[in-house]
Amino acid sequence: MSKTALITGVTGQDGSYLAEFLLEMGYEVHGIKWRASLFNNIYQDPHTPDGHFSLRYGDLTDDSSLTRIVNEVRPDEIYNHGAQSHVAVSFESPEHTADVDGLGTLRLLEAVRVLGMTVAGSAIMRG
């Protein structure tokens, strides 16, 4: 039985390379794409039979979309690569950057906790 992975920021450089790697390893991969994101180098035709990649619209600033996606996918592993990573924007909109990058991670962890899933990591990550 193959593992299922959920990747936020799947259209970015790191997220797309991770998705390709996991697909090569036999994973079923679900990626969360922010509506305004552009595709990087990962794409699978949705009409391809036996496709192991699906793209879902979500936003790290919207806890209900994260909870819904995590609940629907029930992944074995979650990789958080989603972020507001444009340097100029981070200076122009620091509160938005903190909301997406900092609180977005908290929202994702909370979706996992509410659904009774396990998070493996260091207590130092959580303060």
CSV table of N, CA and C in Angstrom, one decimal:
chain,number,residue,atom,x,y,z
A,1,MET,N,0.8,-1.2,0.0
A,1,MET,CA,0.0,0.0,0.0
A,1,MET,C,0.9,1.2,0.0
A,2,SER,N,0.6,2.2,-0.9
A,2,SER,CA,1.5,3.3,-1.0
A,2,SER,C,1.1,4.4,0.0
A,3,LYS,N,2.1,5.2,0.4
A,3,LYS,CA,1.8,6.3,1.3
A,3,LYS,C,1.2,7.5,0.6
A,4,THR,N,0.5,8.3,1.4
A,4,THR,CA,-0.1,9.5,0.9
A,4,THR,C,0.6,10.7,1.5
A,5,ALA,N,1.0,11.7,0.7
A,5,ALA,CA,1.7,12.9,1.2
A,5,ALA,C,0.8,14.1,0.8
A,6,LEU,N,0.8,15.1,1.7
A,6,LEU,CA,0.2,16.4,1.4
A,6,LEU,C,1.3,17.4,1.5
A,7,ILE,N,1.4,18.3,0.5
A,7,ILE,CA,2.5,19.3,0.4
A,7,ILE,C,1.8,20.7,0.2
A,8,THR,N,2.1,21.6,1.2
A,8,THR,CA,1.7,23.0,0.9
A,8,THR,C,2.8,23.6,0.1
A,9,GLY,N,2.5,24.6,-0.7
A,9,GLY,CA,3.5,25.2,-1.5
A,9,GLY,C,4.1,24.3,-2.6
A,10,VAL,N,3.2,23.5,-3.1
A,10,VAL,CA,3.7,22.5,-4.1
A,10,VAL,C,4.1,23.1,-5.4
A,11,THR,N,3.6,24.4,-5.7
A,11,THR,CA,4.0,25.0,-6.9
A,11,THR,C,5.3,25.8,-6.8
A,12,GLY,N,5.9,25.9,-5.6
A,12,GLY,CA,7.2,26.5,-5.5
A,12,GLY,C,8.3,25.5,-5.8
A,13,GLN,N,9.5,26.1,-5.8
A,13,GLN,CA,10.7,25.3,-6.2
A,13,GLN,C,10.8,24.0,-5.3
A,14,ASP,N,10.9,24.2,-4.0
A,14,ASP,CA,11.2,23.1,-3.1
A,14,ASP,C,10.0,22.1,-3.1
A,15,GLY,N,8.8,22.7,-3.0
A,15,GLY,CA,7.6,21.8,-3.0
A,15,GLY,C,7.4,21.0,-4.3
A,16,SER,N,7.7,21.6,-5.4
A,16,SER,CA,7.6,20.8,-6.7
A,16,SER,C,8.6,19.7,-6.8
A,17,TYR,N,9.9,20.0,-6.4
A,17,TYR,CA,10.9,19.0,-6.4
A,17,TYR,C,10.6,17.9,-5.4
A,18,LEU,N,10.1,18.2,-4.3
A,18,LEU,CA,9.7,17.2,-3.3
A,18,LEU,C,8.5,16.3,-3.9
A,19,ALA,N,7.6,17.0,-4.5
A,19,ALA,CA,6.5,16.2,-5.1
A,19,ALA,C,7.0,15.2,-6.1
A,20,GLU,N,7.9,15.7,-7.0
A,20,GLU,CA,8.4,14.8,-8.0
A,20,GLU,C,9.2,13.6,-7.4
A,21,PHE,N,9.9,13.9,-6.3
A,21,PHE,CA,10.7,12.8,-5.6
A,21,PHE,C,9.7,11.8,-5.0
A,22,LEU,N,8.7,12.3,-4.3
A,22,LEU,CA,7.7,11.4,-3.7
A,22,LEU,C,7.0,10.6,-4.7
A,23,LEU,N,6.6,11.2,-5.8
A,23,LEU,CA,5.9,10.4,-6.9
A,23,LEU,C,6.8,9.3,-7.4
A,24,GLU,N,8.1,9.6,-7.6
A,24,GLU,CA,9.1,8.6,-8.0
A,24,GLU,C,9.2,7.5,-7.0
A,25,MET,N,9.0,7.8,-5.7
A,25,MET,CA,9.0,6.8,-4.7
A,25,MET,C,7.7,6.0,-4.5
A,26,GLY,N,6.7,6.3,-5.4
A,26,GLY,CA,5.5,5.6,-5.3
A,26,GLY,C,4.4,6.2,-4.5
A,27,TYR,N,4.6,7.4,-4.0
A,27,TYR,CA,3.6,8.0,-3.1
A,27,TYR,C,2.4,8.5,-4.0
A,28,GLU,N,1.3,8.6,-3.3
A,28,GLU,CA,0.2,9.4,-3.8
A,28,GLU,C,0.4,10.8,-3.2
A,29,VAL,N,0.4,11.8,-4.1
A,29,VAL,CA,0.8,13.2,-3.6
A,29,VAL,C,-0.4,14.1,-3.9
A,30,HIS,N,-0.8,14.9,-2.8
A,30,HIS,CA,-1.8,15.9,-2.9
A,30,HIS,C,-1.1,17.2,-2.6
A,31,GLY,N,-1.2,18.2,-3.5
A,31,GLY,CA,-0.6,19.5,-3.3
A,31,GLY,C,-1.6,20.6,-3.0
A,32,ILE,N,-1.3,21.5,-2.1
A,32,ILE,CA,-2.1,22.6,-1.9
A,32,ILE,C,-1.6,23.8,-2.7
A,33,LYS,N,-2.4,24.4,-3.5
A,33,LYS,CA,-2.0,25.5,-4.3
A,33,LYS,C,-2.8,26.7,-4.0
A,34,TRP,N,-2.2,27.8,-3.7
A,34,TRP,CA,-2.8,29.1,-3.5
A,34,TRP,C,-3.4,29.6,-4.8
A,35,ARG,N,-4.5,30.1,-4.9
A,35,ARG,CA,-5.2,30.4,-6.2
A,35,ARG,C,-4.3,31.4,-7.1
A,36,ALA,N,-3.5,32.2,-6.5
A,36,ALA,CA,-2.7,33.1,-7.3
A,36,ALA,C,-1.3,32.6,-7.6
A,37,SER,N,-1.0,31.4,-7.2
A,37,SER,CA,0.3,30.8,-7.5
A,37,SER,C,0.4,30.4,-9.0
A,38,LEU,N,1.6,30.4,-9.5
A,38,LEU,CA,1.9,29.9,-10.8
A,38,LEU,C,2.5,28.6,-10.7
A,39,PHE,N,2.4,27.7,-11.7
A,39,PHE,CA,3.0,26.4,-11.7
A,39,PHE,C,4.5,26.6,-11.9
A,40,ASN,N,5.2,25.7,-11.2
A,40,ASN,CA,6.7,25.7,-11.4
A,40,ASN,C,7.0,24.6,-12.4
A,41,ASN,N,7.4,23.5,-12.0
A,41,ASN,CA,7.8,22.5,-12.9
A,41,ASN,C,7.0,21.2,-12.8
A,42,ILE,N,6.0,21.2,-11.9
A,42,ILE,CA,5.2,20.0,-11.7
A,42,ILE,C,3.8,20.1,-12.3
A,43,TYR,N,3.4,19.2,-13.1
A,43,TYR,CA,2.1,19.2,-13.7
A,43,TYR,C,1.8,17.8,-14.1
A,44,GLN,N,0.6,17.3,-13.8
A,44,GLN,CA,0.1,16.0,-14.3
A,44,GLN,C,-1.2,16.2,-14.9
A,45,ASP,N,-1.4,15.8,-16.1
A,45,ASP,CA,-2.7,16.0,-16.8
A,45,ASP,C,-3.8,15.2,-15.9
A,46,PRO,N,-4.8,16.0,-15.5
A,46,PRO,CA,-5.9,15.3,-14.7
A,46,PRO,C,-6.6,14.2,-15.4
A,47,HIS,N,-6.4,14.1,-16.7
A,47,HIS,CA,-7.1,13.1,-17.5
A,47,HIS,C,-6.3,11.8,-17.6
A,48,THR,N,-5.0,11.9,-17.1
A,48,THR,CA,-4.1,10.7,-17.1
A,48,THR,C,-4.7,9.6,-16.2
A,49,PRO,N,-4.9,8.4,-16.8
A,49,PRO,CA,-5.4,7.3,-15.9
A,49,PRO,C,-4.3,7.0,-14.9
A,50,ASP,N,-4.8,6.6,-13.7
A,50,ASP,CA,-3.9,6.1,-12.6
A,50,ASP,C,-2.9,7.2,-12.2
A,51,GLY,N,-3.4,8.5,-12.3
A,51,GLY,CA,-2.5,9.6,-11.8
A,51,GLY,C,-2.4,9.5,-10.3
A,52,HIS,N,-1.2,9.9,-9.8
A,52,HIS,CA,-1.0,9.8,-8.4
A,52,HIS,C,-0.7,11.2,-7.8
A,53,PHE,N,-1.1,12.2,-8.5
A,53,PHE,CA,-0.9,13.6,-8.1
A,53,PHE,C,-2.2,14.4,-8.2
A,54,SER,N,-2.6,15.1,-7.2
A,54,SER,CA,-3.8,15.9,-7.3
A,54,SER,C,-3.5,17.2,-6.7
A,55,LEU,N,-4.1,18.3,-7.3
A,55,LEU,CA,-3.9,19.6,-6.8
A,55,LEU,C,-5.2,20.1,-6.2
A,56,ARG,N,-5.0,20.8,-5.0
A,56,ARG,CA,-6.2,21.3,-4.3
A,56,ARG,C,-6.0,22.7,-4.0
A,57,TYR,N,-7.0,23.5,-4.1
A,57,TYR,CA,-6.9,24.9,-3.7
A,57,TYR,C,-7.0,25.1,-2.3
A,58,GLY,N,-6.1,25.9,-1.7
A,58,GLY,CA,-6.2,26.1,-0.2
A,58,GLY,C,-5.3,27.3,0.1
A,59,ASP,N,-5.4,27.8,1.3
A,59,ASP,CA,-4.7,29.0,1.7
A,59,ASP,C,-4.2,28.8,3.2
A,60,LEU,N,-3.0,29.1,3.5
A,60,LEU,CA,-2.5,29.0,4.8
A,60,LEU,C,-3.1,30.0,5.8
A,61,THR,N,-3.8,31.0,5.2
A,61,THR,CA,-4.5,32.0,6.1
A,61,THR,C,-5.9,31.6,6.3
A,62,ASP,N,-6.4,30.5,5.9
A,62,ASP,CA,-7.7,30.0,6.0
A,62,ASP,C,-7.8,28.6,6.7
A,63,ASP,N,-8.0,28.7,8.0
A,63,ASP,CA,-8.0,27.4,8.7
A,63,ASP,C,-9.1,26.4,8.3
A,64,SER,N,-10.2,26.9,7.8
A,64,SER,CA,-11.2,26.0,7.4
A,64,SER,C,-10.8,25.2,6.1
A,65,SER,N,-10.1,25.9,5.2
A,65,SER,CA,-9.7,25.1,4.0
A,65,SER,C,-8.6,24.1,4.4
A,66,LEU,N,-7.7,24.4,5.3
A,66,LEU,CA,-6.7,23.5,5.7
A,66,LEU,C,-7.3,22.3,6.4
A,67,THR,N,-8.2,22.5,7.3
A,67,THR,CA,-8.9,21.4,8.0
A,67,THR,C,-9.6,20.5,7.0
A,68,ARG,N,-10.3,21.2,6.1
A,68,ARG,CA,-11.1,20.4,5.1
A,68,ARG,C,-10.2,19.5,4.3
A,69,ILE,N,-9.1,20.1,3.8
A,69,ILE,CA,-8.1,19.3,2.9
A,69,ILE,C,-7.5,18.2,3.7
A,70,VAL,N,-7.0,18.5,4.9
A,70,VAL,CA,-6.4,17.4,5.7
A,70,VAL,C,-7.3,16.3,6.0
A,71,ASN,N,-8.6,16.7,6.3
A,71,ASN,CA,-9.6,15.7,6.6
A,71,ASN,C,-9.9,14.8,5.4
A,72,GLU,N,-10.0,15.4,4.2
A,72,GLU,CA,-10.3,14.7,3.0
A,72,GLU,C,-9.2,13.8,2.5
A,73,VAL,N,-7.9,14.3,2.6
A,73,VAL,CA,-6.8,13.5,2.2
A,73,VAL,C,-6.3,12.5,3.2
A,74,ARG,N,-6.4,12.8,4.5
A,74,ARG,CA,-5.9,11.9,5.5
A,74,ARG,C,-4.5,11.4,5.2
A,75,PRO,N,-3.6,12.4,5.0
A,75,PRO,CA,-2.2,12.0,4.6
A,75,PRO,C,-1.4,11.2,5.7
A,76,ASP,N,-0.5,10.4,5.2
A,76,ASP,CA,0.5,9.8,6.1
A,76,ASP,C,1.5,10.8,6.5
A,77,GLU,N,1.8,11.7,5.6
A,77,GLU,CA,2.9,12.7,5.9
A,77,GLU,C,2.4,14.0,5.3
A,78,ILE,N,2.8,15.1,6.0
A,78,ILE,CA,2.5,16.5,5.6
A,78,ILE,C,3.8,17.2,5.5
A,79,TYR,N,4.1,17.9,4.4
A,79,TYR,CA,5.2,18.7,4.2
A,79,TYR,C,4.8,20.2,4.0
A,80,ASN,N,5.2,21.1,4.9
A,80,ASN,CA,4.8,22.5,4.8
A,80,ASN,C,5.9,23.3,4.1
A,81,HIS,N,5.7,23.6,2.8
A,81,HIS,CA,6.6,24.4,2.1
A,81,HIS,C,5.9,25.7,1.6
A,82,GLY,N,4.6,25.9,2.1
A,82,GLY,CA,3.9,27.1,1.7
A,82,GLY,C,4.4,28.3,2.5
A,83,ALA,N,4.6,29.4,1.8
A,83,ALA,CA,5.0,30.6,2.5
A,83,ALA,C,4.9,31.8,1.5
A,84,GLN,N,4.8,33.0,2.2
A,84,GLN,CA,4.9,34.2,1.4
A,84,GLN,C,6.4,34.5,1.4
A,85,SER,N,7.1,34.2,0.2
A,85,SER,CA,8.5,34.2,0.2
A,85,SER,C,9.2,35.3,-0.7
A,86,HIS,N,8.4,36.2,-1.1
A,86,HIS,CA,8.9,37.3,-1.9
A,86,HIS,C,9.5,38.3,-1.0
A,87,VAL,N,10.8,38.6,-1.1
A,87,VAL,CA,11.5,39.4,-0.2
A,87,VAL,C,11.0,40.8,-0.1
A,88,ALA,N,10.7,41.4,-1.3
A,88,ALA,CA,10.2,42.8,-1.3
A,88,ALA,C,8.8,42.9,-0.6
A,89,VAL,N,8.0,41.9,-0.9
A,89,VAL,CA,6.7,41.9,-0.3
A,89,VAL,C,6.7,41.7,1.2
A,90,SER,N,7.7,40.9,1.7
A,90,SER,CA,7.9,40.7,3.1
A,90,SER,C,8.2,42.0,3.9
A,91,PHE,N,8.8,43.0,3.2
A,91,PHE,CA,9.1,44.3,3.8
A,91,PHE,C,7.9,45.2,3.6
A,92,GLU,N,7.2,45.1,2.5
A,92,GLU,CA,6.1,46.0,2.3
A,92,GLU,C,4.8,45.5,3.1
A,93,SER,N,4.7,44.2,3.3
A,93,SER,CA,3.6,43.7,4.1
A,93,SER,C,4.0,42.7,5.1
A,94,PRO,N,4.7,43.2,6.2
A,94,PRO,CA,5.2,42.3,7.2
A,94,PRO,C,4.2,41.5,8.0
A,95,GLU,N,3.0,42.2,8.2
A,95,GLU,CA,2.0,41.4,9.0
A,95,GLU,C,1.4,40.3,8.1
A,96,HIS,N,1.2,40.5,6.8
A,96,HIS,CA,0.7,39.5,6.0
A,96,HIS,C,1.7,38.3,5.9
A,97,THR,N,3.0,38.7,5.8
A,97,THR,CA,4.1,37.6,5.8
A,97,THR,C,4.0,36.8,7.1
A,98,ALA,N,3.9,37.5,8.2
A,98,ALA,CA,3.8,36.7,9.5
A,98,ALA,C,2.6,35.9,9.6
A,99,ASP,N,1.5,36.4,9.0
A,99,ASP,CA,0.2,35.6,9.0
A,99,ASP,C,0.4,34.4,8.2
A,100,VAL,N,0.9,34.5,7.0
A,100,VAL,CA,1.1,33.3,6.1
A,100,VAL,C,2.1,32.3,6.7
A,101,ASP,N,3.3,32.9,6.9
A,101,ASP,CA,4.4,32.0,7.3
A,101,ASP,C,4.4,31.5,8.7
A,102,GLY,N,4.0,32.3,9.7
A,102,GLY,CA,4.0,31.9,11.1
A,102,GLY,C,2.7,31.3,11.5
A,103,LEU,N,1.6,32.1,11.4
A,103,LEU,CA,0.3,31.6,11.8
A,103,LEU,C,-0.2,30.5,10.8
A,104,GLY,N,0.2,30.5,9.6
A,104,GLY,CA,-0.2,29.5,8.6
A,104,GLY,C,0.3,28.1,9.1
A,105,THR,N,1.5,28.1,9.6
A,105,THR,CA,2.1,26.8,10.2
A,105,THR,C,1.2,26.4,11.4
A,106,LEU,N,0.9,27.3,12.2
A,106,LEU,CA,0.0,27.0,13.4
A,106,LEU,C,-1.3,26.5,13.0
A,107,ARG,N,-1.9,27.1,11.9
A,107,ARG,CA,-3.2,26.6,11.4
A,107,ARG,C,-3.1,25.2,10.9
A,108,LEU,N,-2.1,24.9,10.2
A,108,LEU,CA,-1.9,23.5,9.7
A,108,LEU,C,-1.7,22.5,10.8
A,109,LEU,N,-0.9,22.9,11.8
A,109,LEU,CA,-0.7,22.0,13.0
A,109,LEU,C,-2.0,21.8,13.7
A,110,GLU,N,-2.8,22.9,13.8
A,110,GLU,CA,-4.1,22.8,14.5
A,110,GLU,C,-5.1,21.9,13.8
A,111,ALA,N,-5.1,22.0,12.4
A,111,ALA,CA,-5.9,21.1,11.6
A,111,ALA,C,-5.6,19.6,11.9
A,112,VAL,N,-4.3,19.4,12.0
A,112,VAL,CA,-3.8,18.0,12.3
A,112,VAL,C,-4.2,17.6,13.7
A,113,ARG,N,-4.1,18.5,14.6
A,113,ARG,CA,-4.5,18.1,16.0
A,113,ARG,C,-6.0,17.9,16.2
A,114,VAL,N,-6.8,18.8,15.6
A,114,VAL,CA,-8.2,18.6,15.7
A,114,VAL,C,-8.7,17.3,15.1
A,115,LEU,N,-8.1,16.9,14.1
A,115,LEU,CA,-8.5,15.6,13.4
A,115,LEU,C,-7.9,14.4,14.1
A,116,GLY,N,-7.1,14.6,15.2
A,116,GLY,CA,-6.6,13.5,15.9
A,116,GLY,C,-5.4,12.8,15.3
A,117,MET,N,-4.7,13.5,14.4
A,117,MET,CA,-3.5,13.0,13.8
A,117,MET,C,-2.3,13.3,14.6
A,118,THR,N,-1.2,12.6,14.3
A,118,THR,CA,0.1,12.8,15.1
A,118,THR,C,1.1,13.7,14.3
A,119,VAL,N,1.7,14.5,15.1
A,119,VAL,CA,2.8,15.3,14.5
A,119,VAL,C,4.1,14.9,15.1
A,120,ALA,N,5.1,14.5,14.3
A,120,ALA,CA,6.4,14.1,14.7
A,120,ALA,C,7.3,15.2,14.6
A,121,GLY,N,8.0,15.6,15.6
A,121,GLY,CA,8.9,16.7,15.6
A,121,GLY,C,9.4,17.0,17.0
A,122,SER,N,10.2,18.1,17.1
A,122,SER,CA,10.7,18.5,18.3
A,122,SER,C,9.8,19.4,19.1
A,123,ALA,N,9.8,19.3,20.4
A,123,ALA,CA,8.9,20.3,21.2
A,123,ALA,C,9.5,21.7,21.0
A,124,ILE,N,10.7,21.8,20.6
A,124,ILE,CA,11.3,23.2,20.4
A,124,ILE,C,10.6,23.9,19.3
A,125,MET,N,10.1,23.1,18.3
A,125,MET,CA,9.4,23.7,17.2
A,125,MET,C,8.2,24.5,17.6
A,126,ARG,N,7.5,24.0,18.7
A,126,ARG,CA,6.2,24.5,19.1
A,126,ARG,C,6.3,25.4,20.3
A,127,GLY,N,7.6,25.7,20.7
A,127,GLY,CA,7.7,26.7,21.8
A,127,GLY,C,7.6,26.1,23.1
